[in-house]
Coordinates of N, CA and C and ligand atoms in Angstrom, one line a residue:
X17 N 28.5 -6.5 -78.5 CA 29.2 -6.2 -79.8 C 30.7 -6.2 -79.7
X18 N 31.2 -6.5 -80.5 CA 32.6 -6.8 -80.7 C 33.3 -5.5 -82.0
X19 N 34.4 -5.1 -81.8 CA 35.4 -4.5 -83.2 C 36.7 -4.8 -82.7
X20 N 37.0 -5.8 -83.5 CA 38.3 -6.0 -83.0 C 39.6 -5.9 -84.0
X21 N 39.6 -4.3 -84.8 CA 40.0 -3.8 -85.0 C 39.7 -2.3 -85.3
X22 N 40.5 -1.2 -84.6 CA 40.1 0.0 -84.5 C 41.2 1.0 -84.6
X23 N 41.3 1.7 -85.1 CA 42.4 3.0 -84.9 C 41.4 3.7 -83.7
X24 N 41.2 3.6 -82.5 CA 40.7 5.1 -81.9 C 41.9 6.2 -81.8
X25 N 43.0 5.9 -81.6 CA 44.0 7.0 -81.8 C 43.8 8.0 -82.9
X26 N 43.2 7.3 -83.9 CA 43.2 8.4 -85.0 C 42.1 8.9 -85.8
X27 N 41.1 8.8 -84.8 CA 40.0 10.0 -85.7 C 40.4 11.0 -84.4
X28 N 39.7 12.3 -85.2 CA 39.8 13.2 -84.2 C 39.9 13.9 -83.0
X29 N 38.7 13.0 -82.3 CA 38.3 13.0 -81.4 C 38.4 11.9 -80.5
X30 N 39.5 11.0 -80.0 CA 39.8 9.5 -79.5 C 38.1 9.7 -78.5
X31 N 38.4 10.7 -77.5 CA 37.8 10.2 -76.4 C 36.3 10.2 -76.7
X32 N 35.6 11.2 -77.5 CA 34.2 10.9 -78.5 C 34.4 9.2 -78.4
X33 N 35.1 8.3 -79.3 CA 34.9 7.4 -79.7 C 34.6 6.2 -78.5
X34 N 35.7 6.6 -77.1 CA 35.6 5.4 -76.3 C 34.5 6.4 -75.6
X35 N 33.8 7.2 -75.4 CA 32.3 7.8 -74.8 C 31.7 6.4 -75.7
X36 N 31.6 6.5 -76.7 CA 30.4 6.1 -77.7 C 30.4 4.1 -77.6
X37 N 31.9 3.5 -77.0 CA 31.9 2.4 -77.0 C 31.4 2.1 -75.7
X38 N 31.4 2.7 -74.4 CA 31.2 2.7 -73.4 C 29.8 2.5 -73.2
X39 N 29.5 3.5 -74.0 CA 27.4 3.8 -74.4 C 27.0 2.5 -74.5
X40 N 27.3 2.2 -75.7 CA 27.1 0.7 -76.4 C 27.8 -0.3 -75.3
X41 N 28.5 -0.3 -75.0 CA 29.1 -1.5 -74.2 C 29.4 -2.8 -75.2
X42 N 30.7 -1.8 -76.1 CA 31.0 -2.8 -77.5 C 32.5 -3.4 -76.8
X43 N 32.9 -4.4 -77.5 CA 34.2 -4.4 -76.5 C 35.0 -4.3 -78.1
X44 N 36.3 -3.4 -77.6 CA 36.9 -2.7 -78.8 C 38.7 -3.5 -78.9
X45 N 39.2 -3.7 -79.4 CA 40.7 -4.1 -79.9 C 41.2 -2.5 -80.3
X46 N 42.6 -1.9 -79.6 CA 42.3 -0.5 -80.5 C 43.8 -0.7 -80.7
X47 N 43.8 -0.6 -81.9 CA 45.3 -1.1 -82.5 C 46.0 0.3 -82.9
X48 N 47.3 -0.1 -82.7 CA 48.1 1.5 -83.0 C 49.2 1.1 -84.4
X49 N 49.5 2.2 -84.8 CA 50.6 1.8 -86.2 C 51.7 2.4 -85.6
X50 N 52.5 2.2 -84.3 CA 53.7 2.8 -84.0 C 53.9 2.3 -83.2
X51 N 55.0 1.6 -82.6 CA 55.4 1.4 -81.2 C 55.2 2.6 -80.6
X52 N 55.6 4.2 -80.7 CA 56.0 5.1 -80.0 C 54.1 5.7 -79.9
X53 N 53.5 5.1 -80.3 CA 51.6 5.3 -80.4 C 51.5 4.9 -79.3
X54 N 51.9 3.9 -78.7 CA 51.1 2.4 -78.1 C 51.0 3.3 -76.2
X55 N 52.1 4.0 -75.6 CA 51.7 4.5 -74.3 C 50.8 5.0 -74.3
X56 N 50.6 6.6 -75.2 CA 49.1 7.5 -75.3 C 47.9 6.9 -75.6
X57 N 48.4 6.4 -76.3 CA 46.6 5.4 -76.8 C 46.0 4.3 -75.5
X58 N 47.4 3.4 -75.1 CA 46.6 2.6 -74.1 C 46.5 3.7 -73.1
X59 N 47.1 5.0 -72.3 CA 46.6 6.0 -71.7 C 44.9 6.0 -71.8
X60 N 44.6 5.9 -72.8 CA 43.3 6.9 -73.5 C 42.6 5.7 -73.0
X61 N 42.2 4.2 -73.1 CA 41.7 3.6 -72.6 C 41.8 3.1 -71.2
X62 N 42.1 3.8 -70.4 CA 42.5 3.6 -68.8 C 40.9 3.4 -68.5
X63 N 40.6 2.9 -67.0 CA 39.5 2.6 -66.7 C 38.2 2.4 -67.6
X64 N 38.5 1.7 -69.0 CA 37.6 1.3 -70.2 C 37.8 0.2 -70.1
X65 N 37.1 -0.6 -69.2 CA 37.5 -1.9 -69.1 C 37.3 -3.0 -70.5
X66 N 36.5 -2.3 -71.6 CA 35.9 -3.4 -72.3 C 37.2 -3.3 -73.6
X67 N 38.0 -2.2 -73.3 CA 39.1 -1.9 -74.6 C 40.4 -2.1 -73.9
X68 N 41.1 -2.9 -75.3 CA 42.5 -3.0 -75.0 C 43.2 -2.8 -76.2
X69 N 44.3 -2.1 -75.7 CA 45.0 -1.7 -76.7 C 46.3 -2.7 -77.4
X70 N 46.4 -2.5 -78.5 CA 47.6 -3.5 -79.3 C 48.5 -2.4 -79.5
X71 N 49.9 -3.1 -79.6 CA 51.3 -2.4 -79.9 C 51.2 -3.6 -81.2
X72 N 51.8 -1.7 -82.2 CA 51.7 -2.3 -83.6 C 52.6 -1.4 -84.3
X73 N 53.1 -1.6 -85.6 CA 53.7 -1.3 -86.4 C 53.4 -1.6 -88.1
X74 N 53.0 -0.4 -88.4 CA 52.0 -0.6 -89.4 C 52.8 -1.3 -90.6
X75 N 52.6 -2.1 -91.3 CA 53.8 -2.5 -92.9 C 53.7 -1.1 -93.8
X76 N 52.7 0.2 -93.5 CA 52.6 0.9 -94.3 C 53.9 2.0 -94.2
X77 N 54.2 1.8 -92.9 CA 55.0 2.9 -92.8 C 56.6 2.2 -92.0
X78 N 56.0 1.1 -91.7 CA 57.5 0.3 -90.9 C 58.9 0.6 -91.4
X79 N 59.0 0.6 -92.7 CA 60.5 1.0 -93.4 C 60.8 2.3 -93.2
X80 N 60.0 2.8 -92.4 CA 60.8 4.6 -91.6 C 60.5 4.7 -90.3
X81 N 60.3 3.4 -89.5 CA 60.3 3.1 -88.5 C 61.0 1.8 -87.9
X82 N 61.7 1.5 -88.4 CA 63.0 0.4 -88.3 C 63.3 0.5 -86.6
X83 N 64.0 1.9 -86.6 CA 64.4 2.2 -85.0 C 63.4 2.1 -84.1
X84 N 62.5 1.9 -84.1 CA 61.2 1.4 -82.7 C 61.2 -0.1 -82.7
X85 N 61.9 -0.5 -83.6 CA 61.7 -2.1 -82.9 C 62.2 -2.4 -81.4
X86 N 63.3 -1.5 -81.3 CA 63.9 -1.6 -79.7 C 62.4 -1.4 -79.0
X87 N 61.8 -0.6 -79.2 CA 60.9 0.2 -78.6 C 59.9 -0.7 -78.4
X88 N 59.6 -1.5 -79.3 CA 58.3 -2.4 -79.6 C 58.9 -3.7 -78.3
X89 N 60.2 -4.0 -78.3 CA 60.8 -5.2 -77.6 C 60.5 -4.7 -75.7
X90 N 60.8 -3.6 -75.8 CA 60.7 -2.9 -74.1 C 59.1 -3.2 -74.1
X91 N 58.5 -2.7 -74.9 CA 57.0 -2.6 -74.8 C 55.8 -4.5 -74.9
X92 N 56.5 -5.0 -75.4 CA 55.9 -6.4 -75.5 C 55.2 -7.1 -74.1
X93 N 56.3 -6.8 -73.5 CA 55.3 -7.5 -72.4 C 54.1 -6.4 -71.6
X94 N 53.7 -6.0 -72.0 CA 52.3 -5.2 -71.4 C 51.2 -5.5 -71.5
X95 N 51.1 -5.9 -73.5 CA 49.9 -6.3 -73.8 C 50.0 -7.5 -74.4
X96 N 48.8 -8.0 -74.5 CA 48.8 -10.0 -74.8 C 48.3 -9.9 -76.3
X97 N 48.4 -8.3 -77.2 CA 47.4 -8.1 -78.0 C 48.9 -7.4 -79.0
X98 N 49.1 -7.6 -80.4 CA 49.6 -7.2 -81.1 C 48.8 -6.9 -82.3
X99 N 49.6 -5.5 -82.9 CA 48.6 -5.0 -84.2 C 48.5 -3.7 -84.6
X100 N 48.5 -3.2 -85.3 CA 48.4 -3.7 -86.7 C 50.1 -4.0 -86.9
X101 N 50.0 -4.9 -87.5 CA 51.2 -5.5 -88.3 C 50.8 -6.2 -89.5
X102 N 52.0 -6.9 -90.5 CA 51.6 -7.8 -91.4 C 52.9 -6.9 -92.4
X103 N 52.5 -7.5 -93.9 CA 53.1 -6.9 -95.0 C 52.1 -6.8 -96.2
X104 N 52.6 -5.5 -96.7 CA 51.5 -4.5 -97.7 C 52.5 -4.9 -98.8
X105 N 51.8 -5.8 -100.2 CA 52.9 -5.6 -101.6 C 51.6 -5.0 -102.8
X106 N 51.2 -4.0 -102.1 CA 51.0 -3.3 -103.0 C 51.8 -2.6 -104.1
X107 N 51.5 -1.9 -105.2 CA 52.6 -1.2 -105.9 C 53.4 -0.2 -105.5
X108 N 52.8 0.6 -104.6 CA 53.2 1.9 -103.9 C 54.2 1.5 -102.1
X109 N 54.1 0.1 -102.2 CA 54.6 -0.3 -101.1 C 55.5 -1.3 -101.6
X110 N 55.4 -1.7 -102.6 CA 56.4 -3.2 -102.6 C 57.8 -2.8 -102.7
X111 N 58.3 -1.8 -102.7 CA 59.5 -1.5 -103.1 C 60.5 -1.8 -101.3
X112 N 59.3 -1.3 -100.6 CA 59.7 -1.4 -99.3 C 59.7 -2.7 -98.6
X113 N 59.0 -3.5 -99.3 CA 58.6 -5.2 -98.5 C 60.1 -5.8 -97.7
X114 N 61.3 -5.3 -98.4 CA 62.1 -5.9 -97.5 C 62.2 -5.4 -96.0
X115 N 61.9 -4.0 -95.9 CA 62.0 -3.4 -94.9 C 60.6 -3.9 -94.1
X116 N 59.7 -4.5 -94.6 CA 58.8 -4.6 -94.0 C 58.8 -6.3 -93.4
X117 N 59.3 -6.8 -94.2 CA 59.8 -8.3 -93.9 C 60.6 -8.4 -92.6
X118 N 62.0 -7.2 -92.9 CA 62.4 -7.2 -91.1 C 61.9 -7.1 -90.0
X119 N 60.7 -6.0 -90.0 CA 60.2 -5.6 -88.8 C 59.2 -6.6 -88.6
X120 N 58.4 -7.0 -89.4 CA 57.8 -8.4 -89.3 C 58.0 -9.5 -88.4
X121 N 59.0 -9.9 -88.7 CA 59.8 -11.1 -88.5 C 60.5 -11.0 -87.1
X122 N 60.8 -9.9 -86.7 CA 61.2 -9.1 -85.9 C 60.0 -8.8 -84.6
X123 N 58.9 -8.7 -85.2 CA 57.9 -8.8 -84.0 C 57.2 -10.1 -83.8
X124 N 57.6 -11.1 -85.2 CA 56.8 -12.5 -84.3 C 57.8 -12.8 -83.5
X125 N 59.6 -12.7 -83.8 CA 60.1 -13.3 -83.0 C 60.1 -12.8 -81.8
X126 N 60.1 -11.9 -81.3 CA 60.2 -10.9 -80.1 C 58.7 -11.4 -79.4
X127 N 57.7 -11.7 -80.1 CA 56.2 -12.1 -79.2 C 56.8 -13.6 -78.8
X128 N 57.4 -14.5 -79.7 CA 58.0 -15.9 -79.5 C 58.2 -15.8 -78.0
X129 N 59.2 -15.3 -77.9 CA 60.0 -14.3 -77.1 C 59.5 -14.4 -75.8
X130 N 58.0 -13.4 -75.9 CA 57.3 -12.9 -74.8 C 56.3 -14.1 -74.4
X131 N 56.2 -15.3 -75.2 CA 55.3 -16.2 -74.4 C 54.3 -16.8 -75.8
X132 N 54.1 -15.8 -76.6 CA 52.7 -15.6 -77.7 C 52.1 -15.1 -77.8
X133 N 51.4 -14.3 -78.2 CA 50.4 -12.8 -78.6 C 49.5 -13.4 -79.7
X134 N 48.4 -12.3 -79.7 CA 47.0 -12.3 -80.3 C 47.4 -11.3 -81.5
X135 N 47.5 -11.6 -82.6 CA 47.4 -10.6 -83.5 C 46.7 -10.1 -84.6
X136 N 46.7 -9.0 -84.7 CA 45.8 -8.0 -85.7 C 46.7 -8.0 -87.2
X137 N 46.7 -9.0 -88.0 CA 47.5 -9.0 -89.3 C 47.4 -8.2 -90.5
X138 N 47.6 -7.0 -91.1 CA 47.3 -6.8 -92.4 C 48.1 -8.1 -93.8
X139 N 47.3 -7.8 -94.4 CA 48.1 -9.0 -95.6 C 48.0 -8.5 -96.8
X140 N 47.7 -7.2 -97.4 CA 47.3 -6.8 -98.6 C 47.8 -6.5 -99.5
X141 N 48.3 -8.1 -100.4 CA 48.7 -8.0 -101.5 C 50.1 -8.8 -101.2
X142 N 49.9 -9.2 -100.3 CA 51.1 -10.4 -100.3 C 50.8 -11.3 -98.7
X143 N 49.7 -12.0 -99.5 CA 49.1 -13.0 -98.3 C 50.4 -14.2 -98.4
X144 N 50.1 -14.5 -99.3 CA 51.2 -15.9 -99.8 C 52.7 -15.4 -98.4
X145 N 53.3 -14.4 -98.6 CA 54.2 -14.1 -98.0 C 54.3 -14.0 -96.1
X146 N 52.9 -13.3 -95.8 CA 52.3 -13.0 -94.8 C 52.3 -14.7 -93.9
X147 N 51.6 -15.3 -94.8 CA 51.1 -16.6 -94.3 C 52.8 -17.8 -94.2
X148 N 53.4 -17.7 -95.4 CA 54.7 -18.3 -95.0 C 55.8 -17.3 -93.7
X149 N 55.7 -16.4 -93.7 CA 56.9 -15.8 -92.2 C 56.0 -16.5 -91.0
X150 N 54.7 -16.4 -90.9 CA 53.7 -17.0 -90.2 C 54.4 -18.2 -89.4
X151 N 54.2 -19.3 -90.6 CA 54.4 -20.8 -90.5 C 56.2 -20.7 -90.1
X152 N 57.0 -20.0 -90.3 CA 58.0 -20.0 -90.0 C 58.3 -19.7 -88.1
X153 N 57.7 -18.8 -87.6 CA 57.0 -18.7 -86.1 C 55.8 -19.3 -85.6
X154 N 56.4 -20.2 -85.5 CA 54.6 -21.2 -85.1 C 54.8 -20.8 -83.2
X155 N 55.8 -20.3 -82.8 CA 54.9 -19.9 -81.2 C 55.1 -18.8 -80.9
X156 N 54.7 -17.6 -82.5 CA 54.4 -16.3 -82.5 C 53.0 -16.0 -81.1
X157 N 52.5 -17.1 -81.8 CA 50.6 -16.8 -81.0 C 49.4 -17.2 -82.1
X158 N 48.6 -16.3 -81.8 CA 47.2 -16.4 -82.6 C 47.4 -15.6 -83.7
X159 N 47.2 -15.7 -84.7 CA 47.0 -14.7 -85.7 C 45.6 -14.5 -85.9
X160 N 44.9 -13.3 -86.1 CA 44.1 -13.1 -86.6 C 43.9 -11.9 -88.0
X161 N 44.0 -12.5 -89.3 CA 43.9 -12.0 -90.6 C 42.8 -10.7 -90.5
X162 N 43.4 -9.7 -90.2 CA 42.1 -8.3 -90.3 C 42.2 -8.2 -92.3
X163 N 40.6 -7.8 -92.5 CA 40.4 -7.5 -94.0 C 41.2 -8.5 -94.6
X164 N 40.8 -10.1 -94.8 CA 41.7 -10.8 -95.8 C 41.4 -10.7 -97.0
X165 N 42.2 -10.1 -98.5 CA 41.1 -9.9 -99.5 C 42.0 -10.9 -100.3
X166 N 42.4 -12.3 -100.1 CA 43.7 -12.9 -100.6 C 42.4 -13.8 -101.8
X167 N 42.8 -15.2 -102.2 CA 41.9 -15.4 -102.8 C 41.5 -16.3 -101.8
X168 N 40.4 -17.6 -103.0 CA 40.3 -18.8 -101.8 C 40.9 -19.7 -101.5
X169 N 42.2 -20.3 -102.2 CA 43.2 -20.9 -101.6 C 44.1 -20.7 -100.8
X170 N 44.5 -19.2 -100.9 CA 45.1 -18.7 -99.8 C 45.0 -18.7 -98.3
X171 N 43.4 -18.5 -98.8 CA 42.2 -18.5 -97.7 C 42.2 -20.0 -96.9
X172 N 42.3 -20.6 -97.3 CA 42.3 -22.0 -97.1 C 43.6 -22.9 -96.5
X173 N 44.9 -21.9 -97.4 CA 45.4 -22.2 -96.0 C 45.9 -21.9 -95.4
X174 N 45.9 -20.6 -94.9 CA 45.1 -19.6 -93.5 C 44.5 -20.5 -93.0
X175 N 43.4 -20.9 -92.9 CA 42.4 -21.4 -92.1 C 43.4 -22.9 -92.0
X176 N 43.6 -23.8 -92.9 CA 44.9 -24.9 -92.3 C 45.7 -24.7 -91.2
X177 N 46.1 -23.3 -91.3 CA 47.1 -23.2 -90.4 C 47.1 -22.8 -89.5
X178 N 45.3 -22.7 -89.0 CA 45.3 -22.0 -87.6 C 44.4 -20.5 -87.3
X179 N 44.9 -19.9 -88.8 CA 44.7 -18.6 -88.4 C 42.8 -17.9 -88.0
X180 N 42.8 -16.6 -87.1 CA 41.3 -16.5 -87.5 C 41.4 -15.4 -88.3
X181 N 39.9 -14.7 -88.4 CA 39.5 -13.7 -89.0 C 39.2 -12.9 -88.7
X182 N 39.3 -11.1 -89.0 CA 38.2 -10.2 -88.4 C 37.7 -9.4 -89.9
X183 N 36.1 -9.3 -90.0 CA 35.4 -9.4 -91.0 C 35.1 -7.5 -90.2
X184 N 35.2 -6.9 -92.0 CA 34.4 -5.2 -91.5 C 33.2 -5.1 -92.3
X185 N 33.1 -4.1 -92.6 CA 31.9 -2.9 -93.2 C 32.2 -3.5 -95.0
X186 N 33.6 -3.1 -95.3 CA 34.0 -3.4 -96.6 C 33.5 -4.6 -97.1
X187 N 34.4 -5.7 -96.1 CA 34.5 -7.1 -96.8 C 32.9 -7.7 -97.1
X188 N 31.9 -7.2 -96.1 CA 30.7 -7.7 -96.6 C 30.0 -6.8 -97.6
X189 N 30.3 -5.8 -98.1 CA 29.9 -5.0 -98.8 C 30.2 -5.5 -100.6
X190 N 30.9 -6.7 -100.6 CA 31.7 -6.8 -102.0 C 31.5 -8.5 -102.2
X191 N 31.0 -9.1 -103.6 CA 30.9 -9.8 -103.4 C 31.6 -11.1 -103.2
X192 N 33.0 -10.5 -103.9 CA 34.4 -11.7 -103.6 C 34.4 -11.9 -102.1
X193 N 34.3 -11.0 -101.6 CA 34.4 -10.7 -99.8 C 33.8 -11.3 -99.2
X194 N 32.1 -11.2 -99.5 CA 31.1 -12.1 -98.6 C 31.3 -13.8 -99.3
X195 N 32.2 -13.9 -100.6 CA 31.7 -15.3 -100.4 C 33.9 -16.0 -99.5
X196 N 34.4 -14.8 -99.7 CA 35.4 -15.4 -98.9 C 34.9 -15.9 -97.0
X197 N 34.3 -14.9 -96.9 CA 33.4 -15.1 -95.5 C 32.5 -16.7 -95.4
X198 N 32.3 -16.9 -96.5 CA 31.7 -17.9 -96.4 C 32.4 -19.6 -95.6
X199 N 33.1 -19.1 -96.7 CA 34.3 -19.9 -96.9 C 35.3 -20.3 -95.3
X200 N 35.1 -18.9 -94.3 CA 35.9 -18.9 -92.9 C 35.1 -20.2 -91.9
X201 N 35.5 -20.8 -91.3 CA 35.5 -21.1 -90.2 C 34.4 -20.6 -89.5
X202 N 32.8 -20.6 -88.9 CA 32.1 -19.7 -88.0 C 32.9 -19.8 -86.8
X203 N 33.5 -20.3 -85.8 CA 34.0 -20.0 -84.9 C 35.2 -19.7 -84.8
X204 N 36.0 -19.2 -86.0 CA 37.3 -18.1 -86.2 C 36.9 -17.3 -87.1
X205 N 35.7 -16.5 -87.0 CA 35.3 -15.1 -87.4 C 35.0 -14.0 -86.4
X206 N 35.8 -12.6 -86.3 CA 35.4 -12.0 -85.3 C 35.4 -10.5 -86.2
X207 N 34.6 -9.3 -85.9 CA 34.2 -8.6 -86.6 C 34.8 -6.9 -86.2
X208 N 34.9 -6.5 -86.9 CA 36.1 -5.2 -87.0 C 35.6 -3.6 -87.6
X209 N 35.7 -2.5 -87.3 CA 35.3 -1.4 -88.1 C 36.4 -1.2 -89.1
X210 N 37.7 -1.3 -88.6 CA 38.9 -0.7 -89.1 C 38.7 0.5 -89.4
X211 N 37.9 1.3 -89.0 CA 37.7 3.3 -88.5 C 39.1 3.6 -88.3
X212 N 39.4 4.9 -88.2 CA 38.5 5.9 -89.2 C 38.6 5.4 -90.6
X213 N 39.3 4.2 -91.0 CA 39.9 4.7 -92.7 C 38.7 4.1 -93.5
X214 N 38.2 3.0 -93.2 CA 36.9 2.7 -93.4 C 35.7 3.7 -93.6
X215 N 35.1 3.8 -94.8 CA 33.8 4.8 -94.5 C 32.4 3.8 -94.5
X216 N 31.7 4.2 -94.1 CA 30.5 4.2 -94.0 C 29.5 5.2 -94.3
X217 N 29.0 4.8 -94.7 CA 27.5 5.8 -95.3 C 28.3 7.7 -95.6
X218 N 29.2 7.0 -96.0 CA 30.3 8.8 -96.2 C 30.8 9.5 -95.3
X219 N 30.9 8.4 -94.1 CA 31.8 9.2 -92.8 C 32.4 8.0 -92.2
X220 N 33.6 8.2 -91.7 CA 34.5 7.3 -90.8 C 33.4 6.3 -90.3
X221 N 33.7 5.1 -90.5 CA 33.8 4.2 -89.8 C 33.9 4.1 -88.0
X222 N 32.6 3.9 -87.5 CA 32.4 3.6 -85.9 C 32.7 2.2 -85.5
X223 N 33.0 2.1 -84.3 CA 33.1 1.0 -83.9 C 31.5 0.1 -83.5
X224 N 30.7 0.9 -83.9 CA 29.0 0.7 -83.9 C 28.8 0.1 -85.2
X225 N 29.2 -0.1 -86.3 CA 29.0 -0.3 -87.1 C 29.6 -1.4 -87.5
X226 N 29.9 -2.2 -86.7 CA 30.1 -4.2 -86.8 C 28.6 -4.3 -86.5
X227 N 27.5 -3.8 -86.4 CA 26.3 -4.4 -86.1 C 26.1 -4.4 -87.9
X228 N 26.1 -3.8 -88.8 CA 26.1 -4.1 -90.1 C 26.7 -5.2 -90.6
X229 N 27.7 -5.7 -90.0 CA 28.3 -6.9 -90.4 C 27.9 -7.9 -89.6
X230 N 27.4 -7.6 -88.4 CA 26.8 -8.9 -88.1 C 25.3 -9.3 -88.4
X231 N 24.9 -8.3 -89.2 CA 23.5 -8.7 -89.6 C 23.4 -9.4 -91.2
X232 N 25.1 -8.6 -91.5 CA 25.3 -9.6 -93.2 C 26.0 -10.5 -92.6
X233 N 26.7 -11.3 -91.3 CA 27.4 -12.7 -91.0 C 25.9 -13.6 -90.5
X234 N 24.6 -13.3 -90.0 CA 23.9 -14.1 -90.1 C 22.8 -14.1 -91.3
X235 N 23.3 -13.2 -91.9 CA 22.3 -13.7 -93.5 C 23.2 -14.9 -94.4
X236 N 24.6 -14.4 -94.0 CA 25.7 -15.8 -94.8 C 25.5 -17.2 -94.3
X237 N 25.5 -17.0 -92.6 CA 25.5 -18.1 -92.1 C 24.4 -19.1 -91.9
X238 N 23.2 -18.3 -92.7 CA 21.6 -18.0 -92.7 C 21.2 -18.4 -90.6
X239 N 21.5 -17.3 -90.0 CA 21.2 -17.5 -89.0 C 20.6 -16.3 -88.4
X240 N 19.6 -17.1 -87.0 CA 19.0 -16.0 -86.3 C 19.9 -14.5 -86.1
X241 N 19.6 -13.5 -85.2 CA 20.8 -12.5 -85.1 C 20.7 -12.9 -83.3
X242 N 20.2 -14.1 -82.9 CA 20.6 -14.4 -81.7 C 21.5 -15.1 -81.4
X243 N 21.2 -16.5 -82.9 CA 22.1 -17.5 -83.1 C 23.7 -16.7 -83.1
X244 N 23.8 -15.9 -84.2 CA 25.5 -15.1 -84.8 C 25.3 -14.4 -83.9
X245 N 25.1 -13.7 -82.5 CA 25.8 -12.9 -81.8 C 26.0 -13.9 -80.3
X246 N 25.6 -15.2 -80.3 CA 26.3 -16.7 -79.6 C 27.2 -16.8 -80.0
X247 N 27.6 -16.8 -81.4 CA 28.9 -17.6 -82.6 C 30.0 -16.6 -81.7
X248 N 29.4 -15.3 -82.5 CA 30.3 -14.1 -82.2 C 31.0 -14.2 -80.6
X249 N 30.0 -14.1 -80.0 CA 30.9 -13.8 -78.4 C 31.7 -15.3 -77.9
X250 N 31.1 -16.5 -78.6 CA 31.7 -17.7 -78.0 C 33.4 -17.5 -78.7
X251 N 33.3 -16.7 -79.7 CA 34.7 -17.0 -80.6 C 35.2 -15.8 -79.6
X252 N 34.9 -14.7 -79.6 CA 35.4 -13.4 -79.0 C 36.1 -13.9 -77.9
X253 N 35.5 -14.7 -76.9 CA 35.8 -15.1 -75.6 C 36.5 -16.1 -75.7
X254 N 36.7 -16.9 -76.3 CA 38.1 -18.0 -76.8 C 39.0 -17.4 -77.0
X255 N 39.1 -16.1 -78.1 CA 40.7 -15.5 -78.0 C 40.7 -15.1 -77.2
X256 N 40.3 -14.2 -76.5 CA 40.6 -13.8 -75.5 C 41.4 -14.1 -74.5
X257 N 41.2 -15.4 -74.0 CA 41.9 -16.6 -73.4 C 43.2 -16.9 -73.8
X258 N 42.9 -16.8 -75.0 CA 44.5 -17.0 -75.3 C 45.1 -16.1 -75.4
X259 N 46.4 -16.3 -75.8 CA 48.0 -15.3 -75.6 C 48.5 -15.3 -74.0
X260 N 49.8 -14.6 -74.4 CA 50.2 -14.2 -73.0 C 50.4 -12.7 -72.9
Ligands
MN334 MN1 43.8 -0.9 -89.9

């Protein structure tokens, strides 16, 4: 099993969480929203061979974190894995998008920089934007679109340009969602809790609980759950490979 995107920094209890990934023997992405996150958290997965941690800078909060870009630049070459990043033009956020455009722009160039990186993208509510800084660093890396809720041409070209996906709990829960799923690439879909903020059945979101999404990616794909957990790991193991 795969989540390849996770806050474990921020439910309560981190080390509960990587016990419970370890149990399962899920392999976890555990993304931070701070450069000044990214030491403690990768700390917390030390001898967890199946979890690696991303250095990230959330668009939710980047415009009061401007000053960790230095920080993000020292810290780049550690991991091959960036995230959470992207830009939020929500209403409550768009006032900020310029400040989030900098830091953005700022961390594809700096991965340029480092070789290319794997990333964990937010896009919510300004895909259009997300996807053009994108195309502007074509040897950022891999992008991978966490929660795309854009429409289907957007979607489309995302998928033109390369990018993959990671599918949660929500997106198949809703029907615009499952038929954007449709619509992905099967071998640039990879599956995510986005925990804690995510709920499930009225509690945080586990990193156990991509097995609900992969039982709704092979009802989409109408496939065995032997068939979609070959898809799954053949794609999982291709990024992998890539970045630096
Ligand atoms: Mn997230």
């Amino acid at each position: 099993m795969i989540d390849f995107h996770c806050h474990i920094d921020l439910y309560p209890d981190p080390n509960k969480i990587i016990e419970l990934c370890d149990k399962s023997g899920i392999y976890v992405l555990s993304v931070t929203t701070t450069p000044k996150a990214w030491a403690k958290t990768n700390a917390l997965s030390k001898g967890h061979n199946r979890i690696r941690t991303a250095l990230g800078l959330h668009p939710q909060i980047a415009h009061e974190r401007l000053n960790e870009l230095s920080l993000f630049d020292r810290l780049v070459s550690e991991t091959k894995y960036i995230g959470e990043v992207g830009l939020d033009g929500s209403p409550e956020l768009k006032q900020h998008l310029q400040a989030q455009l900098q830091a953005f722009e700022h961390i594809l160039k700096s991965s340029s920089r480092a070789g290319g990186k794997i990333f964990s993208i937010h896009s919510r509510k300004a895909e259009n934007l997300v996807l053009d800084t994108l195309a502007s660093f074509p040897d950022a890396g891999v992008p991978v679109l966490h929660w795309f809720s854009g429409t289907k041409k957007q979607l489309q070209r995302a998928i033109d340009m390369g990018c993959w996906f990671s599918v949660g709990p929500a997106m198949i829960r809703s029907v615009s969602g499952k038929s954007l799923v449709q619509q992905m690439p099967k071998d640039r879909v990879l599956m995510e809790s986005d925990g804690p903020f995510v709920k499930v059945f009225n509690r945080a979101a586990l990193p156990t609980d991509t097995e609900l999404v992969k039982k709704e990616l092979g009802l989409i794909w109408s496939l065995t759950g032997k068939e979609t957990d070959q898809i799954l790991l053949n794609s999982f193991d291709t990024i992998c490979k890539l970045g630096h």
